[in-house]
PDB file of C-alpha atoms in Angstrom:
ATOM      1  CA  MET A1353     184.553 111.439 -41.491  1.00 49.00           C
ATOM      2  CA  SER A1354     184.842 112.963 -38.023  1.00 50.00           C
ATOM      3  CA  PHE A1355     185.794 111.150 -34.812  1.00 49.00           C
ATOM      4  CA  ARG A1356     183.426 111.633 -31.894  1.00 55.00           C
ATOM      5  CA  PRO A1357     184.804 110.534 -28.549  1.00 53.00           C
ATOM      6  CA  ALA A1358     182.458 108.478 -26.388  1.00 49.00           C
ATOM      7  CA  PRO A1359     180.965 110.404 -23.485  1.00 53.00           C
ATOM      8  CA  LEU A1360     182.798 109.887 -20.207  1.00 47.00           C
ATOM      9  CA  LEU A1361     179.658 108.619 -18.508  1.00 47.00           C
ATOM     10  CA  THR A1362     179.289 105.903 -21.154  1.00 48.00           C
ATOM     11  CA  LEU A1363     182.868 104.693 -20.577  1.00 44.00           C
ATOM     12  CA  LEU A1364     182.322 104.643 -16.821  1.00 45.00           C
ATOM     13  CA  ALA A1365     179.130 102.667 -17.264  1.00 48.00           C
ATOM     14  CA  VAL A1366     180.908 100.056 -19.383  1.00 46.00           C
ATOM     15  CA  ALA A1367     183.740  99.773 -16.855  1.00 47.00           C
ATOM     16  CA  LEU A1368     181.331  99.398 -13.958  1.00 48.00           C
ATOM     17  CA  THR A1369     179.355  96.743 -15.827  1.00 50.00           C
ATOM     18  CA  ALA A1370     182.501  94.729 -16.577  1.00 50.00           C
ATOM     19  CA  GLY A1371     183.705  95.095 -13.006  1.00 52.00           C
ATOM     20  CA  SER A1372     180.367  93.862 -11.711  1.00 50.00           C
ATOM     21  CA  ALA A1373     180.564  90.828 -13.997  1.00 48.00           C
ATOM     22  CA  TRP A1374     184.044  89.983 -12.745  1.00 50.00           C
ATOM     23  CA  ALA A1375     183.030  90.440  -9.152  1.00 53.00           C
ATOM     24  CA  ALA A1376     180.006  88.217  -9.696  1.00 54.00           C
ATOM     25  CA  GLU A1377     182.113  85.213 -10.753  1.00 66.00           C
ATOM     26  CA  PRO A1378     181.971  82.653  -7.941  1.00 72.00           C
ATOM     27  CA  PRO A1379     185.288  81.582  -6.460  1.00 77.00           C
ATOM     28  CA  GLY A1380     186.580  78.158  -7.510  1.00 83.00           C
ATOM     29  CA  PRO A1381     186.569  75.225  -5.123  1.00 88.00           C
ATOM     30  CA  PRO A1382     189.441  74.904  -2.654  1.00 93.00           C
ATOM     31  CA  THR A1383     192.382  72.850  -3.877  1.00 95.00           C
ATOM     32  CA  ALA A1384     195.158  70.752  -2.382  1.00 95.00           C
ATOM     33  CA  ASP A1385     198.605  70.115  -3.888  1.00 97.00           C
ATOM     34  CA  LEU A1386     199.907  66.572  -3.469  1.00 97.00           C
ATOM     35  CA  SER A1387     203.159  64.779  -4.247  1.00 97.00           C
ATOM     36  CA  VAL A1388     204.056  61.108  -3.812  1.00 97.00           C
ATOM     37  CA  GLU A1389     206.969  58.886  -4.819  1.00 96.00           C
ATOM     38  CA  ALA A1390     207.413  55.208  -5.608  1.00 96.00           C
ATOM     39  CA  SER A1391     210.674  53.291  -6.070  1.00 94.00           C
ATOM     40  CA  ARG A1392     211.528  49.886  -7.471  1.00 92.00           C
ATOM     41  CA  SER A1393     214.773  47.965  -7.127  1.00 93.00           C
ATOM     42  CA  THR A1394     215.675  46.935 -10.669  1.00 94.00           C
ATOM     43  CA  PRO A1395     218.248  44.240 -11.507  1.00 94.00           C
ATOM     44  CA  ASN A1396     221.225  45.297 -13.594  1.00 94.00           C
ATOM     45  CA  ASP A1397     221.108  42.779 -16.424  1.00 94.00           C
ATOM     46  CA  LEU A1398     223.019  44.592 -19.175  1.00 95.00           C
ATOM     47  CA  PHE A1399     226.814  44.849 -19.026  1.00 95.00           C
ATOM     48  CA  ARG A1400     229.085  47.142 -21.040  1.00 94.00           C
ATOM     49  CA  ALA A1401     232.853  47.363 -21.180  1.00 93.00           C
ATOM     50  CA  GLU A1402     235.548  49.033 -23.256  1.00 94.00           C
ATOM     51  CA  VAL A1403     238.988  47.642 -24.025  1.00 95.00           C
ATOM     52  CA  TYR A1404     241.784  49.318 -25.916  1.00 96.00           C
ATOM     53  CA  ALA A1405     245.111  48.576 -27.552  1.00 95.00           C
ATOM     54  CA  GLU A1406     247.787  51.255 -27.285  1.00 95.00           C
ATOM     55  CA  ALA A1407     251.361  51.482 -28.528  1.00 95.00           C
ATOM     56  CA  THR A1408     254.105  54.015 -29.283  1.00 94.00           C
ATOM     57  CA  ASP A1409     256.488  53.932 -32.235  1.00 93.00           C
ATOM     58  CA  ALA A1410     258.655  56.318 -34.199  1.00 92.00           C
ATOM     59  CA  SER A1411     257.195  54.969 -37.438  1.00 92.00           C
ATOM     60  CA  PRO A1412     253.487  55.767 -37.983  1.00 91.00           C
ATOM     61  CA  GLY A1413     253.169  52.829 -40.366  1.00 92.00           C
ATOM     62  CA  GLU A1414     254.701  50.337 -37.956  1.00 94.00           C
ATOM     63  CA  LEU A1415     252.604  51.780 -35.144  1.00 93.00           C
ATOM     64  CA  ALA A1416     249.369  51.284 -37.072  1.00 94.00           C
ATOM     65  CA  ARG A1417     250.400  47.742 -38.014  1.00 95.00           C
ATOM     66  CA  ARG A1418     251.035  46.765 -34.386  1.00 95.00           C
ATOM     67  CA  VAL A1419     247.825  48.256 -33.006  1.00 95.00           C
ATOM     68  CA  ASN A1420     245.647  46.968 -35.849  1.00 94.00           C
ATOM     69  CA  LEU A1421     247.072  43.470 -35.416  1.00 96.00           C
ATOM     70  CA  THR A1422     246.151  43.465 -31.726  1.00 96.00           C
ATOM     71  CA  VAL A1423     242.632  44.715 -32.467  1.00 96.00           C
ATOM     72  CA  THR A1424     242.135  42.185 -35.263  1.00 96.00           C
ATOM     73  CA  GLN A1425     243.143  39.347 -32.950  1.00 96.00           C
ATOM     74  CA  ALA A1426     240.736  40.671 -30.292  1.00 96.00           C
ATOM     75  CA  ILE A1427     237.867  40.726 -32.792  1.00 96.00           C
ATOM     76  CA  GLN A1428     238.633  37.151 -33.819  1.00 96.00           C
ATOM     77  CA  THR A1429     238.622  36.090 -30.161  1.00 95.00           C
ATOM     78  CA  ALA A1430     235.305  37.866 -29.531  1.00 96.00           C
ATOM     79  CA  ARG A1431     233.626  36.107 -32.464  1.00 95.00           C
ATOM     80  CA  ALA A1432     233.716  32.909 -30.425  1.00 96.00           C
ATOM     81  CA  TYR A1433     231.308  34.617 -27.974  1.00 96.00           C
ATOM     82  CA  PRO A1434     228.042  35.261 -29.871  1.00 96.00           C
ATOM     83  CA  ALA A1435     226.362  36.480 -26.669  1.00 96.00           C
ATOM     84  CA  VAL A1436     228.660  39.526 -26.704  1.00 97.00           C
ATOM     85  CA  LYS A1437     228.078  42.417 -29.102  1.00 97.00           C
ATOM     86  CA  LEU A1438     231.273  44.070 -30.296  1.00 95.00           C
ATOM     87  CA  ARG A1439     231.848  47.348 -32.113  1.00 94.00           C
ATOM     88  CA  SER A1440     234.672  49.785 -32.750  1.00 93.00           C
ATOM     89  CA  ALA A1441     234.604  52.727 -30.343  1.00 92.00           C
ATOM     90  CA  GLY A1442     237.211  54.907 -32.003  1.00 91.00           C
ATOM     91  CA  ASN A1443     240.839  55.326 -32.984  1.00 93.00           C
ATOM     92  CA  ALA A1444     243.199  58.148 -32.100  1.00 93.00           C
ATOM     93  CA  THR A1445     246.828  58.967 -32.878  1.00 93.00           C
ATOM     94  CA  TYR A1446     248.873  61.538 -30.957  1.00 90.00           C
ATOM     95  CA  PRO A1447     252.379  62.953 -31.410  1.00 92.00           C
ATOM     96  CA  VAL A1448     254.943  62.350 -28.675  1.00 92.00           C
ATOM     97  CA  TYR A1449     257.187  65.395 -28.388  1.00 91.00           C
ATOM     98  CA  GLY A1450     260.807  65.412 -27.300  1.00 84.00           C
ATOM     99  CA  LYS A1451     262.231  67.186 -24.270  1.00 83.00           C
ATOM    100  CA  THR A1452     262.244  70.567 -25.994  1.00 81.00           C
ATOM    101  CA  GLY A1453     258.603  70.193 -26.908  1.00 77.00           C
ATOM    102  CA  LYS A1454     259.303  71.305 -30.467  1.00 81.00           C
ATOM    103  CA  SER A1455     260.169  68.100 -32.304  1.00 87.00           C
ATOM    104  CA  ILE A1456     258.116  64.919 -32.599  1.00 90.00           C
ATOM    105  CA  ASP A1457     260.040  61.911 -31.330  1.00 90.00           C
ATOM    106  CA  ALA A1458     257.338  59.278 -31.841  1.00 94.00           C
ATOM    107  CA  TRP A1459     253.639  58.607 -32.269  1.00 94.00           C
ATOM    108  CA  ARG A1460     251.125  57.030 -29.898  1.00 95.00           C
ATOM    109  CA  MET A1461     248.012  55.264 -31.146  1.00 96.00           C
ATOM    110  CA  ARG A1462     244.995  53.953 -29.282  1.00 96.00           C
ATOM    111  CA  SER A1463     242.181  51.830 -30.710  1.00 96.00           C
ATOM    112  CA  THR A1464     239.115  51.065 -28.581  1.00 96.00           C
ATOM    113  CA  LEU A1465     236.500  48.314 -28.754  1.00 96.00           C
ATOM    114  CA  ALA A1466     233.126  48.426 -26.976  1.00 96.00           C
ATOM    115  CA  LEU A1467     231.496  45.232 -25.702  1.00 97.00           C
ATOM    116  CA  GLU A1468     227.933  44.611 -24.525  1.00 96.00           C
ATOM    117  CA  SER A1469     226.219  41.505 -23.193  1.00 96.00           C
ATOM    118  CA  GLY A1470     223.357  40.350 -21.050  1.00 95.00           C
ATOM    119  CA  ASP A1471     225.491  37.486 -19.716  1.00 94.00           C
ATOM    120  CA  SER A1472     227.968  38.744 -17.139  1.00 92.00           C
ATOM    121  CA  ALA A1473     229.818  35.416 -16.889  1.00 91.00           C
ATOM    122  CA  VAL A1474     230.455  35.241 -20.633  1.00 93.00           C
ATOM    123  CA  LEU A1475     231.568  38.871 -20.792  1.00 94.00           C
ATOM    124  CA  SER A1476     233.877  38.359 -17.815  1.00 91.00           C
ATOM    125  CA  GLU A1477     235.482  35.342 -19.485  1.00 92.00           C
ATOM    126  CA  LEU A1478     236.015  37.232 -22.742  1.00 94.00           C
ATOM    127  CA  LEU A1479     237.490  40.239 -20.941  1.00 92.00           C
ATOM    128  CA  GLY A1480     239.922  37.934 -19.199  1.00 90.00           C
ATOM    129  CA  LYS A1481     241.206  36.741 -22.566  1.00 92.00           C
ATOM    130  CA  LEU A1482     241.310  40.187 -24.156  1.00 94.00           C
ATOM    131  CA  GLN A1483     243.250  41.630 -21.240  1.00 90.00           C
ATOM    132  CA  GLN A1484     246.215  39.472 -22.115  1.00 90.00           C
ATOM    133  CA  SER A1485     246.955  41.994 -24.871  1.00 92.00           C
ATOM    134  CA  MET A1486     244.614  44.923 -24.163  1.00 93.00           C
ATOM    135  CA  ALA A1487     243.515  47.085 -21.239  1.00 92.00           C
ATOM    136  CA  VAL A1488     240.020  47.640 -19.842  1.00 90.00           C
ATOM    137  CA  THR A1489     238.977  51.260 -19.424  1.00 86.00           C
ATOM    138  CA  GLY A1490     235.751  50.524 -17.612  1.00 83.00           C
ATOM    139  CA  LEU A1491     232.955  48.092 -16.935  1.00 87.00           C
ATOM    140  CA  ASN A1492     229.454  49.077 -15.876  1.00 89.00           C
ATOM    141  CA  ALA A1493     226.070  47.468 -15.411  1.00 92.00           C
ATOM    142  CA  SER A1494     222.554  48.825 -15.841  1.00 93.00           C
ATOM    143  CA  PRO A1495     219.029  47.510 -16.430  1.00 94.00           C
ATOM    144  CA  SER A1496     218.316  46.491 -20.002  1.00 94.00           C
ATOM    145  CA  PRO A1497     215.662  48.579 -21.830  1.00 94.00           C
ATOM    146  CA  ALA A1498     213.008  45.875 -21.380  1.00 96.00           C
ATOM    147  CA  THR A1499     213.785  45.440 -17.675  1.00 95.00           C
ATOM    148  CA  LEU A1500     213.838  49.201 -17.117  1.00 95.00           C
ATOM    149  CA  LYS A1501     210.477  49.668 -18.860  1.00 95.00           C
ATOM    150  CA  LYS A1502     208.861  46.912 -16.795  1.00 96.00           C
ATOM    151  CA  SER A1503     210.106  48.371 -13.498  1.00 95.00           C
ATOM    152  CA  THR A1504     209.185  51.921 -14.522  1.00 96.00           C
ATOM    153  CA  ASP A1505     205.655  50.889 -15.493  1.00 96.00           C
ATOM    154  CA  GLU A1506     205.224  49.089 -12.173  1.00 96.00           C
ATOM    155  CA  ALA A1507     206.512  52.134 -10.276  1.00 96.00           C
ATOM    156  CA  ILE A1508     204.111  54.416 -12.179  1.00 97.00           C
ATOM    157  CA  VAL A1509     201.148  52.226 -11.237  1.00 97.00           C
ATOM    158  CA  GLU A1510     202.301  52.187  -7.612  1.00 97.00           C
ATOM    159  CA  ALA A1511     202.835  55.964  -7.530  1.00 97.00           C
ATOM    160  CA  LEU A1512     199.437  56.731  -9.071  1.00 97.00           C
ATOM    161  CA  GLY A1513     197.813  54.428  -6.529  1.00 97.00           C
ATOM    162  CA  ALA A1514     199.633  56.272  -3.746  1.00 97.00           C
ATOM    163  CA  PHE A1515     198.476  59.620  -5.179  1.00 97.00           C
ATOM    164  CA  GLU A1516     194.868  58.441  -5.174  1.00 97.00           C
ATOM    165  CA  ALA A1517     195.193  57.163  -1.602  1.00 97.00           C
ATOM    166  CA  ARG A1518     196.724  60.479  -0.493  1.00 97.00           C
ATOM    167  CA  ALA A1519     193.913  62.434  -2.179  1.00 97.00           C
ATOM    168  CA  ARG A1520     191.293  60.245  -0.517  1.00 96.00           C
ATOM    169  CA  LEU A1521     192.971  60.753   2.863  1.00 97.00           C
ATOM    170  CA  VAL A1522     193.164  64.539   2.556  1.00 96.00           C
ATOM    171  CA  ALA A1523     189.613  64.952   1.261  1.00 96.00           C
ATOM    172  CA  GLY A1524     188.147  62.452   3.720  1.00 95.00           C
ATOM    173  CA  THR A1525     189.822  64.121   6.685  1.00 96.00           C
ATOM    174  CA  LEU A1526     188.254  67.426   5.649  1.00 94.00           C
ATOM    175  CA  GLY A1527     184.870  65.840   5.007  1.00 94.00           C
ATOM    176  CA  LYS A1528     185.024  66.603   1.290  1.00 93.00           C
ATOM    177  CA  LYS A1529     184.668  64.811  -1.985  1.00 95.00           C
ATOM    178  CA  TRP A1530     187.406  65.305  -4.524  1.00 96.00           C
ATOM    179  CA  LYS A1531     188.419  65.155  -8.150  1.00 95.00           C
ATOM    180  CA  ILE A1532     191.756  65.478  -9.912  1.00 95.00           C
ATOM    181  CA  ARG A1533     192.420  68.906 -11.383  1.00 95.00           C
ATOM    182  CA  GLN A1534     195.834  68.093 -12.851  1.00 96.00           C
ATOM    183  CA  VAL A1535     198.503  65.446 -12.418  1.00 96.00           C
ATOM    184  CA  SER A1536     202.093  65.020 -13.639  1.00 96.00           C
ATOM    185  CA  VAL A1537     204.242  61.885 -13.744  1.00 96.00           C
ATOM    186  CA  HIS A1538     208.026  62.244 -13.589  1.00 96.00           C
ATOM    187  CA  THR A1539     210.455  59.361 -14.087  1.00 92.00           C
ATOM    188  CA  GLY A1540     214.128  59.539 -13.173  1.00 80.00           C
ATOM    189  CA  GLY A1541     216.943  58.248 -15.343  1.00 74.00           C
ATOM    190  CA  ILE A1542     219.313  55.415 -14.514  1.00 73.00           C
ATOM    191  CA  GLN A1543     223.022  55.979 -14.051  1.00 70.00           C
ATOM    192  CA  PRO A1544     225.058  52.917 -15.067  1.00 73.00           C
ATOM    193  CA  LYS A1545     226.728  51.342 -12.055  1.00 70.00           C
ATOM    194  CA  PRO A1546     230.519  51.405 -12.490  1.00 72.00           C
ATOM    195  CA  MET A1547     232.074  48.088 -11.573  1.00 67.00           C
ATOM    196  CA  ILE A1548     235.693  48.694 -12.498  1.00 56.00           C
ATOM    197  CA  ALA A1549     237.245  51.790 -13.981  1.00 45.00           C
ATOM    198  CA  TYR A1550     240.931  51.971 -14.634  1.00 40.00           C
ATOM    199  CA  ALA A1551     243.333  52.684 -17.449  1.00 38.00           C
ATOM    200  CA  ARG A1552     245.910  50.038 -16.637  1.00 42.00           C
ATOM    201  CA  ALA A1553     244.786  47.119 -14.529  1.00 44.00           C
ATOM    202  CA  ALA A1554     245.881  43.677 -13.546  1.00 42.00           C
ATOM    203  CA  PRO A1555     244.458  41.005 -15.832  1.00 46.00           C
ATOM    204  CA  MET A1556     241.083  39.606 -14.834  1.00 46.00           C
ATOM    205  CA  MET A1557     242.472  36.127 -15.560  1.00 47.00           C
ATOM    206  CA  SER A1558     245.182  34.768 -13.330  1.00 42.00           C
ATOM    207  CA  ALA A1559     248.547  33.625 -14.636  1.00 43.00           C
ATOM    208  CA  ASP A1560     247.583  29.953 -14.406  1.00 43.00           C
ATOM    209  CA  GLY A1561     244.641  30.490 -16.745  1.00 48.00           C
ATOM    210  CA  ALA A1562     241.897  30.175 -14.105  1.00 45.00           C
ATOM    211  CA  PRO A1563     238.618  31.867 -15.080  1.00 55.00           C
ATOM    212  CA  PRO A1564     238.015  35.377 -13.752  1.00 59.00           C
ATOM    213  CA  ALA A1565     235.814  36.010 -10.744  1.00 50.00           C
ATOM    214  CA  PRO A1566     232.077  36.398 -11.502  1.00 59.00           C
ATOM    215  CA  ILE A1567     230.702  39.908 -11.872  1.00 72.00           C
ATOM    216  CA  GLU A1568     228.244  40.985  -9.173  1.00 74.00           C
ATOM    217  CA  ALA A1569     225.737  43.163 -11.022  1.00 80.00           C
ATOM    218  CA  GLY A1570     223.562  44.417  -8.165  1.00 87.00           C
ATOM    219  CA  ASP A1571     220.437  46.542  -8.590  1.00 91.00           C
ATOM    220  CA  SER A1572     219.563  50.092  -9.603  1.00 92.00           C
ATOM    221  CA  PRO A1573     216.703  52.113  -8.085  1.00 92.00           C
ATOM    222  CA  VAL A1574     213.925  53.277 -10.403  1.00 94.00           C
ATOM    223  CA  THR A1575     212.015  56.219  -8.939  1.00 95.00           C
ATOM    224  CA  VAL A1576     208.743  57.760 -10.126  1.00 96.00           C
ATOM    225  CA  ASN A1577     207.294  60.990  -8.723  1.00 97.00           C
ATOM    226  CA  VAL A1578     203.632  61.898  -9.167  1.00 97.00           C
ATOM    227  CA  SER A1579     202.533  65.420  -8.311  1.00 97.00           C
ATOM    228  CA  GLY A1580     199.268  67.171  -8.916  1.00 97.00           C
ATOM    229  CA  GLN A1581     196.340  69.136  -7.594  1.00 97.00           C
ATOM    230  CA  ILE A1582     192.889  68.032  -6.504  1.00 96.00           C
ATOM    231  CA  GLU A1583     189.700  70.026  -6.052  1.00 94.00           C
ATOM    232  CA  LEU A1584     187.855  69.612  -2.769  1.00 94.00           C
ATOM    233  CA  LEU A1585     184.109  69.378  -3.372  1.00 92.00           C
ATOM    234  CA  GLU A1586     181.022  69.470  -1.193  1.00 86.00           C
TER     235      GLU A1586
END
């Protein structure tokens, strides 16, 4: 079977035909790129905190006994507050070296508990009691999942309405009709609002046993960005 190359004139004719077809394609309608943003102030109604017990001892067994006793007592105290969820957030033991840095003089142990509640007053009261024997590493507030979803959905509706209004304004100013070519919706995340963050702090409950000051939760902004492209039509 022999191979016969196509005549040069045939190849040129095919290329010219294809080029004519491409050139004959009408240009698409003009487009406009738009971007709008909507924000909602969302109440922080979920509160999280961490407390820890820490001790140092030359005897690992005695060290574990002391720390575990403190944590056990804290768990028993927290059980009286059903509105607060409690879980273990980790345990760690470290060697304490002597001056030469070669020999271990003692051991340090830390055990952490994580607390979560939708009631800031109850959580504040419990933290005040726990801080009599433990330390608070941090307390932050953020919108609960249900609250965040509600605010995000409302912001999406508002942003899409603003996008439509912007498209109508642009097209109307140019004397055109319009239709959406593509649209994207972007939602931003929420960073928990730190309320206190410290390793060693003064107790939240005063020496005379007065209740701790109420926690001011504040709000977090929820922002939605809608961007897209519209076609401008006659």
